[in-house]
mmCIF file of C-alpha atoms and ligand atoms in Angstrom:
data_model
loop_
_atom_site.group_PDB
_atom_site.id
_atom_site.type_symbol
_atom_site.label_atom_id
_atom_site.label_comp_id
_atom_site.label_asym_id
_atom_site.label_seq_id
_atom_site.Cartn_x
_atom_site.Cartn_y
_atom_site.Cartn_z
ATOM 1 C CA UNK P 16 -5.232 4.978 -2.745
ATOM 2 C CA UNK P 17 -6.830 5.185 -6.095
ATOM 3 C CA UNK P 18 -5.481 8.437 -6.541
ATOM 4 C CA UNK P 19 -8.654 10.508 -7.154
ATOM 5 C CA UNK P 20 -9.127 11.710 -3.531
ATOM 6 C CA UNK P 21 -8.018 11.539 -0.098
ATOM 7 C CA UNK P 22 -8.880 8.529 1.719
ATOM 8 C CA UNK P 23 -10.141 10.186 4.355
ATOM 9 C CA UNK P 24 -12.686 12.160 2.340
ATOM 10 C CA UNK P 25 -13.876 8.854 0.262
ATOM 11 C CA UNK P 26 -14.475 6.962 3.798
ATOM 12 C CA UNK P 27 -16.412 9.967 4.918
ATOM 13 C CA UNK P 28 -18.917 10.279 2.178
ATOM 14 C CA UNK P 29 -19.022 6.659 1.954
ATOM 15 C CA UNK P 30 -19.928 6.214 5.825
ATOM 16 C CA UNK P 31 -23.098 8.775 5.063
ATOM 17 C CA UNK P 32 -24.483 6.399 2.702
ATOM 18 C CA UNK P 33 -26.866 3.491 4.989
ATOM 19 C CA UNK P 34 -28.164 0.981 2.814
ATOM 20 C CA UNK P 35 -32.026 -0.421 3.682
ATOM 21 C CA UNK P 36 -31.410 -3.441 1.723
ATOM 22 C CA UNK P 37 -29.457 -6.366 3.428
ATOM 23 C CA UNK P 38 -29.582 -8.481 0.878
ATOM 24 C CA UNK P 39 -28.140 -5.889 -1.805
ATOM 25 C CA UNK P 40 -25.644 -5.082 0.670
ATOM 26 C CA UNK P 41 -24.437 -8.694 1.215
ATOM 27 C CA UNK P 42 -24.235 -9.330 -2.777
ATOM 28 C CA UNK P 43 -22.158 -5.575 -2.733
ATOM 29 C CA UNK P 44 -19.371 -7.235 0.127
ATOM 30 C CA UNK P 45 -19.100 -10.054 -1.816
ATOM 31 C CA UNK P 46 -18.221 -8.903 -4.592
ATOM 32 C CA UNK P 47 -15.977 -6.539 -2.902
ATOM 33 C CA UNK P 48 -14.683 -9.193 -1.083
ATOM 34 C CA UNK P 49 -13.367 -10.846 -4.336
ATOM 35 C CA UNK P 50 -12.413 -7.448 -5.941
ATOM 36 C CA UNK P 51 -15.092 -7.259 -8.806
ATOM 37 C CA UNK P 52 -14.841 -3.982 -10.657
ATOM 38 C CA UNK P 53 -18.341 -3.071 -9.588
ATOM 39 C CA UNK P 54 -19.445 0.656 -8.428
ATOM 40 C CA UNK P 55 -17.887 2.679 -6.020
ATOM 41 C CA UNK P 56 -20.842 3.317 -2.857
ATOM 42 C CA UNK P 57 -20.379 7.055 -3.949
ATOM 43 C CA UNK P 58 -21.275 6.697 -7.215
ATOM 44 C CA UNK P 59 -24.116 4.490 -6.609
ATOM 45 C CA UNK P 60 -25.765 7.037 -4.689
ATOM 46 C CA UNK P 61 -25.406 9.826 -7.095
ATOM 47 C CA UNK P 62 -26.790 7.008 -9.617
ATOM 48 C CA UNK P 63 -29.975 6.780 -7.373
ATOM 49 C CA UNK P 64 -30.125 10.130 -6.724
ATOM 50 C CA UNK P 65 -29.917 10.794 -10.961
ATOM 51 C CA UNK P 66 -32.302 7.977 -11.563
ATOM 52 C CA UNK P 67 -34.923 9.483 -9.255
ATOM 53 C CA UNK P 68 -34.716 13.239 -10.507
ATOM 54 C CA UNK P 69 -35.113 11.930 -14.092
ATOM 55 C CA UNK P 70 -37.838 9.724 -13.316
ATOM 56 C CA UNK P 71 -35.737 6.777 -14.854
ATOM 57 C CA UNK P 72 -38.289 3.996 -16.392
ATOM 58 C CA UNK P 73 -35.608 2.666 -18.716
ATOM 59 C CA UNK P 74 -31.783 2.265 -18.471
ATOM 60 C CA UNK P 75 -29.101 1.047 -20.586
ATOM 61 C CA UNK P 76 -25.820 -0.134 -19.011
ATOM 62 C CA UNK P 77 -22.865 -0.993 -20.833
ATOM 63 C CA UNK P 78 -20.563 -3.524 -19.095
ATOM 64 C CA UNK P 79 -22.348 -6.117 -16.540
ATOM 65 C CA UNK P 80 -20.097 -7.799 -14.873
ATOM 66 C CA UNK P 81 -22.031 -9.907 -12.095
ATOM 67 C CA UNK P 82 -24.872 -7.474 -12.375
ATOM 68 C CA UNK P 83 -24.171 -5.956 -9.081
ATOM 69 C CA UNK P 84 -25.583 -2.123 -10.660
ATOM 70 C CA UNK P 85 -27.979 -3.638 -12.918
ATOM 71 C CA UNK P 86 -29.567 -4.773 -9.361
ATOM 72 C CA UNK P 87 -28.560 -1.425 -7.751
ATOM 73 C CA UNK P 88 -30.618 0.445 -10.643
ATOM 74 C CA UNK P 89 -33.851 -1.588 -11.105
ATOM 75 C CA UNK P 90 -33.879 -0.923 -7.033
ATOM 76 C CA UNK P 91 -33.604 2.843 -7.427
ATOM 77 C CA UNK P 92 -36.467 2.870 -9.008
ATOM 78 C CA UNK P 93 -40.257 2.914 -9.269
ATOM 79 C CA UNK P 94 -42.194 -0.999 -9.744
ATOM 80 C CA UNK P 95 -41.297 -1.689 -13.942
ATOM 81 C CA UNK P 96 -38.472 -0.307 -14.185
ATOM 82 C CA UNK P 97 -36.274 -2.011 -16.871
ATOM 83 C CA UNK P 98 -32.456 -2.669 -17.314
ATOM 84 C CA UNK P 99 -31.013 -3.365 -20.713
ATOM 85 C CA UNK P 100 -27.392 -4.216 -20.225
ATOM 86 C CA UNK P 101 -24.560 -5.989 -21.988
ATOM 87 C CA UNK P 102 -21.795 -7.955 -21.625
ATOM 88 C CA UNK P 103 -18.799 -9.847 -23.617
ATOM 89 C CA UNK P 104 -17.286 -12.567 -21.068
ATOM 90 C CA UNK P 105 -19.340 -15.540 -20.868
ATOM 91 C CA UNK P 106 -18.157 -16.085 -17.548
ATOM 92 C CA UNK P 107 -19.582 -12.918 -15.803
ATOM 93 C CA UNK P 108 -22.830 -13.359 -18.246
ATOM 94 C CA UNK P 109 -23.846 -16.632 -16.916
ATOM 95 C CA UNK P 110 -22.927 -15.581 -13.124
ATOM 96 C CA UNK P 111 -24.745 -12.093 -13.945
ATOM 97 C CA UNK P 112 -27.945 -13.928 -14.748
ATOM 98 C CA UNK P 113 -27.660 -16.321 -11.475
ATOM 99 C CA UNK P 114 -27.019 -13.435 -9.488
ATOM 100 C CA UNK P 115 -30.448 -11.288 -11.618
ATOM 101 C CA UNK P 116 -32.475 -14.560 -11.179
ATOM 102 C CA UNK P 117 -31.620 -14.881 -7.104
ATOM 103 C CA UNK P 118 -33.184 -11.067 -6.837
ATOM 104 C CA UNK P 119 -36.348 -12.504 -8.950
ATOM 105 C CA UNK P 120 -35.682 -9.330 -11.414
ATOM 106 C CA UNK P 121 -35.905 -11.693 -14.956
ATOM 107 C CA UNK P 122 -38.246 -9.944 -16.251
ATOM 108 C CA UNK P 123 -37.148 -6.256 -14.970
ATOM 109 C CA UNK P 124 -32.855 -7.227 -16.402
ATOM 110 C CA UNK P 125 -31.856 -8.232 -20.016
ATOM 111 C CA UNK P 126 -28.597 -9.178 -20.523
ATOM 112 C CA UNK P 127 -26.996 -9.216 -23.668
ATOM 113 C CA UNK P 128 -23.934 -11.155 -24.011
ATOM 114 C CA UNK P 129 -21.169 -10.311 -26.556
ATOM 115 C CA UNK P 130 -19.205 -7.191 -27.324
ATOM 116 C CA UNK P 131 -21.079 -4.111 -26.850
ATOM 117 C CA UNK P 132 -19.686 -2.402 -29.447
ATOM 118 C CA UNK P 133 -21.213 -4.638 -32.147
ATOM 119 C CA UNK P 134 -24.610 -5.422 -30.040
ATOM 120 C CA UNK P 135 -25.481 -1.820 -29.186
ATOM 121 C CA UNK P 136 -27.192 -1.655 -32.678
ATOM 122 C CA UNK P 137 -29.276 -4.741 -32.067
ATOM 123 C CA UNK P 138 -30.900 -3.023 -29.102
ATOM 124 C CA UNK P 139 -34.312 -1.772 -29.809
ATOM 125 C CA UNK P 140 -36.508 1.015 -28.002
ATOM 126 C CA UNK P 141 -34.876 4.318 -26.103
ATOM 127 C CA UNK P 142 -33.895 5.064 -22.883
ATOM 128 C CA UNK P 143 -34.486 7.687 -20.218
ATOM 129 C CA UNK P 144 -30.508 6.948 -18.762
ATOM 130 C CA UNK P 145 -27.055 5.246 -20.075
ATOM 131 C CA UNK P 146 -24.310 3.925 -17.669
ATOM 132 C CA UNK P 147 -21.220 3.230 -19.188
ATOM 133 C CA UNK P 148 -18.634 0.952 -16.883
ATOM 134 C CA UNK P 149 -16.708 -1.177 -19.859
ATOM 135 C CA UNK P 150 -13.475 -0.742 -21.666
ATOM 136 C CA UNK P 151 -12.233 2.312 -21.173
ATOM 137 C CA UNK P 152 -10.573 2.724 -24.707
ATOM 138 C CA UNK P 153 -14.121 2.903 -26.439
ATOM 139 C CA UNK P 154 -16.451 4.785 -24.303
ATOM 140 C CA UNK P 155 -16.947 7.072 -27.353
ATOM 141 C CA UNK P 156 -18.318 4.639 -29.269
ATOM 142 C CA UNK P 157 -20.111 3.566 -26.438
ATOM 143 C CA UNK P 158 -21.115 6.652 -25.754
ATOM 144 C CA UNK P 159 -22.427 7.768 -29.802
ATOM 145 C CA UNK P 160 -24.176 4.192 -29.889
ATOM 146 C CA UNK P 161 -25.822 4.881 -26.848
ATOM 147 C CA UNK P 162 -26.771 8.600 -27.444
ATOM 148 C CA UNK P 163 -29.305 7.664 -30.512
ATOM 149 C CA UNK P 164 -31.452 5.872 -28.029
ATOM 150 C CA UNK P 165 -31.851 8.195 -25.677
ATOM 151 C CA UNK P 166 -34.992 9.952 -25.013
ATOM 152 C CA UNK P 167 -34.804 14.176 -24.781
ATOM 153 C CA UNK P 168 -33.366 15.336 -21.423
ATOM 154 C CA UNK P 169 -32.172 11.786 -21.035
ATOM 155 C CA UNK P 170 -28.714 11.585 -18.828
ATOM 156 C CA UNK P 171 -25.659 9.369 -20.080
ATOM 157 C CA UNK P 172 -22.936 8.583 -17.361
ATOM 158 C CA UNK P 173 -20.041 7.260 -17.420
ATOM 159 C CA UNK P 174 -18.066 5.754 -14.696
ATOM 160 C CA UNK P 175 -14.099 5.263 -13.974
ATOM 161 C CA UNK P 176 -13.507 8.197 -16.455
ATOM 162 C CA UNK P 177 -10.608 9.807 -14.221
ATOM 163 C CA UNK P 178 -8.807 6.505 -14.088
ATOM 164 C CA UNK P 179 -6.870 5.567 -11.217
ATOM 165 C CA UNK P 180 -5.661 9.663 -11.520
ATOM 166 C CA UNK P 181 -3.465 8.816 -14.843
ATOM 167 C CA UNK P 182 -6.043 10.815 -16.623
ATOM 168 C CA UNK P 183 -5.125 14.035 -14.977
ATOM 169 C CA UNK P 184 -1.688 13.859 -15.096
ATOM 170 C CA UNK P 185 1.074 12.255 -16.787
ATOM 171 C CA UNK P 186 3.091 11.417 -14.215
ATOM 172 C CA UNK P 187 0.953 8.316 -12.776
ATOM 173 C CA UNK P 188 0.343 6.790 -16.688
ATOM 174 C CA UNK P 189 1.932 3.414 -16.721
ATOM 175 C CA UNK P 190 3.058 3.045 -20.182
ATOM 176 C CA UNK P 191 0.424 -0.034 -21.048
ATOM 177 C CA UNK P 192 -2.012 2.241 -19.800
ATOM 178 C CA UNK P 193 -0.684 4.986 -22.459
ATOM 179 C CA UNK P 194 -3.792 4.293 -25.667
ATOM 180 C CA UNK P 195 -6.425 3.715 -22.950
ATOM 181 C CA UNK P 196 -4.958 7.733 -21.335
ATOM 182 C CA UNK P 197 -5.393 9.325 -24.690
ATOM 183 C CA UNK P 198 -8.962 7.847 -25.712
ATOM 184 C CA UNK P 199 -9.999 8.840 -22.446
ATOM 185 C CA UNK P 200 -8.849 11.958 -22.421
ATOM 186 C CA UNK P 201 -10.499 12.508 -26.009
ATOM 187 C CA UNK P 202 -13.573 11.158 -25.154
ATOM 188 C CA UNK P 203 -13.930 13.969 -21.906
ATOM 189 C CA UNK P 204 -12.880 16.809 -24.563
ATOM 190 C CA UNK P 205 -15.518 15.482 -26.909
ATOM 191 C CA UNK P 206 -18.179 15.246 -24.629
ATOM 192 C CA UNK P 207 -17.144 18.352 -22.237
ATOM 193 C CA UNK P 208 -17.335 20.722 -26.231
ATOM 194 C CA UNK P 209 -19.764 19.592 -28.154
ATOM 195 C CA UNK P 210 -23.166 21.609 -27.876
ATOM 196 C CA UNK P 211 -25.487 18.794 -28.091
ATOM 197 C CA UNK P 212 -24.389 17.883 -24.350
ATOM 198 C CA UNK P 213 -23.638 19.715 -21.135
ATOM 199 C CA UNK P 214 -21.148 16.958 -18.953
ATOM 200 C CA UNK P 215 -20.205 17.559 -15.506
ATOM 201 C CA UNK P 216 -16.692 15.285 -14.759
ATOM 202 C CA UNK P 217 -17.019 14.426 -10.828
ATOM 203 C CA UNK P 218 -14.350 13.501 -8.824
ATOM 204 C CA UNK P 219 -16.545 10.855 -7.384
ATOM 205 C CA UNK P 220 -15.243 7.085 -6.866
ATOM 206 C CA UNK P 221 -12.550 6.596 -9.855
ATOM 207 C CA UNK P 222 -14.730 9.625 -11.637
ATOM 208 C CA UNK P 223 -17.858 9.776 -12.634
ATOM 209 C CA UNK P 224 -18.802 12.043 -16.264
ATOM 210 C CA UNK P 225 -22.359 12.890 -15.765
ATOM 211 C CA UNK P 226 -24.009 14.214 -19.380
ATOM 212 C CA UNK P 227 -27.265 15.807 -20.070
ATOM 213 C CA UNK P 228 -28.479 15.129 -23.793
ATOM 214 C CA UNK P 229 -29.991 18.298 -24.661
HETATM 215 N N1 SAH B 18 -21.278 -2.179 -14.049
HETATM 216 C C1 SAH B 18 -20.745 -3.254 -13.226
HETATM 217 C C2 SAH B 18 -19.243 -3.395 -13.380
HETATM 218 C C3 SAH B 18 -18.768 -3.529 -14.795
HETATM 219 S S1 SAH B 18 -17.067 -4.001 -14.875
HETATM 220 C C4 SAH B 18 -21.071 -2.947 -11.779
HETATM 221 O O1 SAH B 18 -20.792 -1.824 -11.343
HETATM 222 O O2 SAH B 18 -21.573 -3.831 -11.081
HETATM 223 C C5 SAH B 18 -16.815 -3.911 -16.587
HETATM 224 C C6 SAH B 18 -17.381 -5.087 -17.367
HETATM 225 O O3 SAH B 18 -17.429 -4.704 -18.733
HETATM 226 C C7 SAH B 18 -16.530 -6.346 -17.286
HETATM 227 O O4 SAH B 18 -17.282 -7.417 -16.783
HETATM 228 C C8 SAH B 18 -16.103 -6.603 -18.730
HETATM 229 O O5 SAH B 18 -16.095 -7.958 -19.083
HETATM 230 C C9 SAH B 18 -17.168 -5.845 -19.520
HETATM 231 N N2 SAH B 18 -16.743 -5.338 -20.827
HETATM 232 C C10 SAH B 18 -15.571 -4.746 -21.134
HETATM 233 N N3 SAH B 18 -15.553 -4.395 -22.432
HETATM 234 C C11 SAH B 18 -16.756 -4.763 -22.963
HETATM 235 C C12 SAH B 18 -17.312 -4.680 -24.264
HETATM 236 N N4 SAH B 18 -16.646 -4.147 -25.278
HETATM 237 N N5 SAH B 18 -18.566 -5.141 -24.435
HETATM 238 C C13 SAH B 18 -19.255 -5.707 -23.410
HETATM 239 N N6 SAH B 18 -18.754 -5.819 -22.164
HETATM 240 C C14 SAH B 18 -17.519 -5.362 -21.939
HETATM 241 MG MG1 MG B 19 -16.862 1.171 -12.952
#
């Protein structure tokens, strides 16, 4: 289906995963329901599972959308916990906000809107975890901007880094997919070899690239 795993598998893992909160969960099939780009179930639960091993007070998240994982995040974890995240349509800014208001979680989300690749050096303070989920062609940016606000043994991860499969192989790379193939695949060889990081690349939803900043 998305060319990562089996269906069968994905299904599986995904039917493990029981969600407490019914209104999160309503907010998630919406936005399924009208095909928003938002996190896979899979990867939402390794998300928790990283935010509660690193003790996660403060998060940065690059790419919005309606703010489905910004709400996902400040759930996962403890009271005053803090989401930074940013976002360059207006359209998904204004419905991100609606959406962080309805949760009462104002004062717990910032949203920044405009391109992330200019804003990320008007953020101030550091950060215990990154998510990157934006376009795909400058997660290395993304991902440098990002690293000099992260606090030792922070984690930076970084979602939909296997895309749709055409990162692994040639074969499935649709040719106006072809500059958004190779800055992906540069950006895994950068962050799998350099010594300042130790990345994991998961097969998990449309892959997940989990990084630990020494
Ligand atoms: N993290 C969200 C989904 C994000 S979808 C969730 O899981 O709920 C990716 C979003 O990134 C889109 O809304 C898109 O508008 C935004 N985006 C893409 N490139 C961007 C950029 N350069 N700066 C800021 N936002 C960007
Ligand atoms: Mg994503």
């Amino acid at each position: 289906m998305d060319n990562i795993n089996r269906e069968y598998i994905d299904t599986y893992i995904q039917s493990l995963i029981k969600y407490e909160d019914e209104k999160l969960e309503k907010f998630r099939q919406d936005c399924l329901e009208r095909n928003l780009p938002i996190i896979h179930k899979e990867v939402g639960q390794f998300i928790k599972l990283v935010i509660n091993r690193l003790e996660a007070r403060s998060i940065i998240e690059v790419g919005t959308n309606v703010g489905y994982s910004s709400i996902f995040m400040v759930n996962a974890m403890k009271p005053g916990g803090r989401v930074v995240t940013l976002e360059r349509s207006e359209k998904f800014y204004d419905e991100a906000l609606k959406n962080i208001k309805s949760f009462g979680l104002e004062e717990q989300i910032q949203v920044h809107l405009g391109d992330a690749v200019e804003n990320l050096d008007n953020i101030a303070g550091t950060f215990d975890m990154a998510f990157i989920d934006a376009a795909k062609s400058y997660y290395r940016t993304f991902f440098d901007k990002c690293c000099r606000m992260m606090k030792p043994g922070g984690m930076i991860l970084s979602d939909n880094v296997l895309y749709q499969g055409m990162i692994a192989t040639d074969d499935l790379v649709v040719r106006r997919k072809k500059t958004l193939v190779r800055n992906m695949r540069n950006y895994l060889e950068y962050i799998s070899n350099d010594d300042r990081f130790i990345t994991s690349v998961l097969p998990l939803g449309d892959g997940l690239a989990v990084t630990l900043i020494k």
